[in-house]
CSV table of C-alpha atoms and ligand atoms in Angstrom, one decimal:
chain,number,residue,atom,x,y,z
F,209,UNK,CA,-43.2,5.7,-19.0
F,210,UNK,CA,-41.5,2.9,-20.9
F,211,UNK,CA,-44.0,0.4,-22.3
F,212,UNK,CA,-43.1,-3.2,-22.1
F,213,UNK,CA,-44.9,-5.2,-24.7
F,214,UNK,CA,-44.2,-8.5,-23.0
F,215,UNK,CA,-46.1,-11.7,-22.4
F,216,UNK,CA,-46.4,-13.9,-19.3
F,217,UNK,CA,-48.2,-17.2,-18.8
F,218,UNK,CA,-50.1,-17.8,-15.6
F,219,UNK,CA,-50.6,-21.5,-15.1
F,220,UNK,CA,-52.9,-23.1,-12.5
F,221,UNK,CA,-53.1,-26.8,-11.9
F,222,UNK,CA,-55.7,-29.2,-10.8
F,223,UNK,CA,-58.8,-28.1,-8.9
F,224,UNK,CA,-57.9,-24.5,-8.8
F,225,UNK,CA,-61.0,-23.8,-10.8
F,226,UNK,CA,-62.8,-24.4,-7.4
F,227,UNK,CA,-61.1,-21.4,-5.8
F,228,UNK,CA,-63.5,-19.3,-3.9
F,229,UNK,CA,-66.2,-21.9,-4.2
F,230,UNK,CA,-65.0,-24.6,-1.9
F,231,UNK,CA,-62.8,-24.8,1.3
F,232,UNK,CA,-62.5,-21.0,1.8
F,233,UNK,CA,-60.9,-21.6,5.2
F,234,UNK,CA,-57.8,-23.0,3.4
F,235,UNK,CA,-57.8,-21.2,0.1
F,236,UNK,CA,-59.7,-18.0,0.6
F,237,UNK,CA,-62.9,-16.7,-1.0
F,238,UNK,CA,-61.4,-15.1,-4.1
F,239,UNK,CA,-62.2,-16.9,-7.3
F,240,UNK,CA,-59.7,-17.7,-10.1
F,241,UNK,CA,-61.5,-15.2,-12.3
F,242,UNK,CA,-61.3,-12.5,-9.6
F,243,UNK,CA,-57.5,-13.1,-9.6
F,244,UNK,CA,-57.3,-13.0,-13.4
F,245,UNK,CA,-59.3,-9.8,-13.6
F,246,UNK,CA,-57.1,-8.1,-11.0
F,247,UNK,CA,-53.8,-9.3,-12.5
F,248,UNK,CA,-55.0,-8.2,-16.0
F,249,UNK,CA,-55.7,-4.7,-14.7
F,250,UNK,CA,-52.1,-4.4,-13.4
F,251,UNK,CA,-50.5,-6.0,-16.4
F,252,UNK,CA,-52.5,-4.0,-19.0
F,253,UNK,CA,-51.3,-0.7,-17.4
F,254,UNK,CA,-47.8,-1.8,-18.2
F,255,UNK,CA,-48.6,-3.2,-21.7
F,256,UNK,CA,-47.9,-6.7,-20.5
F,257,UNK,CA,-50.2,-9.5,-21.9
F,258,UNK,CA,-51.2,-12.3,-19.6
F,259,UNK,CA,-52.4,-15.7,-20.8
F,260,UNK,CA,-54.2,-17.8,-18.1
F,261,UNK,CA,-54.2,-21.6,-18.3
F,262,UNK,CA,-56.0,-23.8,-15.8
F,263,UNK,CA,-56.3,-27.6,-16.2
F,264,UNK,CA,-57.0,-30.6,-14.1
F,265,UNK,CA,-54.8,-32.7,-16.5
F,266,UNK,CA,-51.0,-32.4,-16.5
F,267,UNK,CA,-50.8,-33.5,-20.1
F,268,UNK,CA,-53.0,-30.6,-21.1
F,269,UNK,CA,-50.7,-28.2,-19.3
F,270,UNK,CA,-47.7,-29.7,-21.1
F,271,UNK,CA,-49.4,-29.4,-24.5
F,272,UNK,CA,-50.3,-25.8,-23.7
F,273,UNK,CA,-46.6,-25.0,-23.2
F,274,UNK,CA,-45.9,-26.7,-26.5
F,275,UNK,CA,-48.7,-24.7,-28.3
F,276,UNK,CA,-46.9,-21.5,-27.3
F,277,UNK,CA,-43.8,-22.8,-29.1
F,278,UNK,CA,-41.9,-22.8,-25.8
F,279,UNK,CA,-40.2,-26.1,-26.6
F,280,UNK,CA,-38.9,-24.5,-29.8
F,281,UNK,CA,-37.4,-21.5,-28.0
F,282,UNK,CA,-40.3,-19.1,-28.6
F,283,UNK,CA,-39.2,-15.6,-27.6
F,284,UNK,CA,-42.7,-14.2,-27.3
F,285,UNK,CA,-43.2,-15.5,-23.8
F,286,UNK,CA,-41.1,-13.8,-21.2
F,287,UNK,CA,-41.9,-15.8,-18.1
F,288,UNK,CA,-44.3,-18.0,-16.2
F,289,UNK,CA,-46.2,-17.7,-12.9
F,290,UNK,CA,-47.3,-21.2,-11.9
F,291,UNK,CA,-49.3,-22.7,-9.1
F,292,UNK,CA,-49.0,-26.4,-10.0
F,293,UNK,CA,-51.5,-27.2,-7.2
F,294,UNK,CA,-51.4,-31.0,-6.5
F,295,UNK,CA,-48.9,-31.5,-9.3
F,296,UNK,CA,-46.4,-29.6,-7.2
F,297,UNK,CA,-45.8,-32.8,-5.2
F,298,UNK,CA,-46.2,-35.4,-7.9
F,299,UNK,CA,-45.3,-34.2,-11.4
F,300,UNK,CA,-41.9,-35.0,-12.9
F,301,UNK,CA,-43.7,-34.6,-16.2
F,302,UNK,CA,-44.7,-31.0,-15.7
F,303,UNK,CA,-41.4,-30.2,-14.1
F,304,UNK,CA,-39.5,-31.6,-17.2
F,305,UNK,CA,-41.8,-29.6,-19.5
F,306,UNK,CA,-41.4,-26.4,-17.7
F,307,UNK,CA,-37.6,-26.7,-17.6
F,308,UNK,CA,-37.6,-27.5,-21.3
F,309,UNK,CA,-39.1,-24.0,-21.9
F,310,UNK,CA,-36.1,-22.4,-20.4
F,311,UNK,CA,-38.1,-19.4,-19.1
F,312,UNK,CA,-37.9,-17.8,-15.7
F,313,UNK,CA,-40.8,-19.0,-13.5
F,314,UNK,CA,-42.2,-18.1,-10.1
F,315,UNK,CA,-44.0,-20.8,-8.1
F,316,UNK,CA,-47.0,-19.6,-6.1
F,317,UNK,CA,-49.1,-21.4,-3.5
F,318,UNK,CA,-52.0,-19.9,-1.7
F,319,UNK,CA,-51.4,-21.9,1.5
F,320,UNK,CA,-48.2,-22.4,3.4
F,321,UNK,CA,-47.4,-25.9,2.1
F,322,UNK,CA,-44.7,-26.2,4.8
F,323,UNK,CA,-47.2,-25.8,7.6
F,324,UNK,CA,-49.4,-28.6,6.1
F,325,UNK,CA,-49.2,-32.3,5.7
F,326,UNK,CA,-45.6,-33.7,5.2
F,327,UNK,CA,-46.4,-34.8,1.6
F,328,UNK,CA,-46.9,-31.2,0.7
F,329,UNK,CA,-43.5,-30.1,1.9
F,330,UNK,CA,-41.7,-31.3,-1.2
F,331,UNK,CA,-42.1,-29.5,-4.5
F,332,UNK,CA,-40.8,-30.7,-7.9
F,333,UNK,CA,-40.5,-27.1,-9.0
F,334,UNK,CA,-39.0,-25.0,-6.2
F,335,UNK,CA,-35.3,-25.8,-6.9
F,336,UNK,CA,-35.6,-24.3,-10.4
F,337,UNK,CA,-37.9,-21.4,-9.6
F,338,UNK,CA,-36.7,-17.8,-9.6
F,339,UNK,CA,-38.6,-17.6,-6.3
F,340,UNK,CA,-41.4,-19.3,-4.4
F,341,UNK,CA,-44.3,-17.5,-2.7
F,342,UNK,CA,-46.5,-19.5,-0.4
F,343,UNK,CA,-48.9,-18.9,2.4
F,344,UNK,CA,-49.9,-15.3,1.5
F,345,UNK,CA,-53.2,-16.3,-0.2
F,346,UNK,CA,-54.1,-14.9,-3.7
F,347,UNK,CA,-51.9,-11.9,-3.1
F,348,UNK,CA,-49.0,-14.2,-4.0
F,349,UNK,CA,-50.0,-14.0,-7.6
F,350,UNK,CA,-49.8,-10.2,-7.5
F,351,UNK,CA,-46.4,-10.3,-5.9
F,352,UNK,CA,-45.1,-12.6,-8.6
F,353,UNK,CA,-46.4,-10.3,-11.3
F,354,UNK,CA,-44.8,-7.4,-9.5
F,355,UNK,CA,-41.4,-9.2,-9.6
F,356,UNK,CA,-41.8,-9.8,-13.3
F,357,UNK,CA,-42.7,-6.2,-14.0
F,358,UNK,CA,-39.7,-4.9,-12.1
F,359,UNK,CA,-37.5,-7.5,-13.8
F,360,UNK,CA,-38.8,-6.7,-17.3
F,361,UNK,CA,-38.4,-2.9,-16.8
F,362,UNK,CA,-34.8,-3.6,-15.7
F,363,UNK,CA,-34.0,-5.7,-18.7
F,364,UNK,CA,-35.6,-3.1,-21.0
F,365,UNK,CA,-33.2,-0.5,-19.6
F,366,UNK,CA,-30.2,-2.8,-19.8
F,367,UNK,CA,-30.7,-3.3,-23.6
O,472,CA2,O1,-51.8,-23.8,-1.6
O,472,CA2,C1,-51.8,-24.0,-2.8
O,472,CA2,O2,-51.9,-23.1,-3.7
O,472,CA2,C2,-51.7,-25.4,-3.3
O,472,CA2,O3,-51.0,-25.4,-4.5
O,472,CA2,C3,-53.2,-25.8,-3.6
O,472,CA2,C4,-53.3,-27.3,-4.0
O,472,CA2,C5,-52.6,-28.2,-3.0
O,472,CA2,O4,-52.6,-29.5,-3.5
O,472,CA2,C6,-51.2,-27.8,-2.8
O,472,CA2,O5,-50.6,-28.6,-1.8
O,472,CA2,C7,-51.1,-26.3,-2.3
O,472,CA2,C8,-54.8,-27.7,-4.1
O,472,CA2,C9,-55.6,-26.9,-5.1
O,472,CA2,C10,-57.0,-27.2,-4.9
O,472,CA2,O6,-57.7,-26.0,-4.9
O,472,CA2,C11,-58.9,-26.0,-4.3
O,472,CA2,C12,-59.5,-24.8,-4.2
O,472,CA2,C13,-60.7,-24.7,-3.6
O,472,CA2,C14,-61.3,-25.8,-3.1
O,472,CA2,C15,-60.8,-27.0,-3.2
O,472,CA2,C16,-59.5,-27.1,-3.8
């Protein structure tokens, strides 16, 4: 089987460190480290490296993108899976930073933001995302990873 040798960032915004520990009726009982472990198992089998970043501070997320050289056109990151959490509905700052990276990204939400309060219906990210997955719980992260794996295999064959 072709090996990929690629690198994806998985970014999680504010309060997602509480996943599985609070409000399981909304966000489920799987923790963020459960998700990381599961995604790493899938990714490793395809020689894809995942870097997980979670922060409650939007500036920290922006700086993390900079540290990967993404503002300087770094080619060693192939894409981003992001659950911006509350920043989804507020952050022009994080949107601008992500767009400056010029990398394909998939927006993931555990809950169906369109079935919740009106202020959650708008996202500052969706119009620029390759795709948006919401309401499917933590499986949404696996689905986003699956898309990237398929896409990366395809681009390997095209080259
Ligand atoms: O459904 C999602 O994934 C959200 O991005 C989660 C955000 C919310 O603000 C978005 O509207 C939708 C909230 C993340 C907070 O995560 C918690 C997890 C467990 C307990 C408390 C908060």
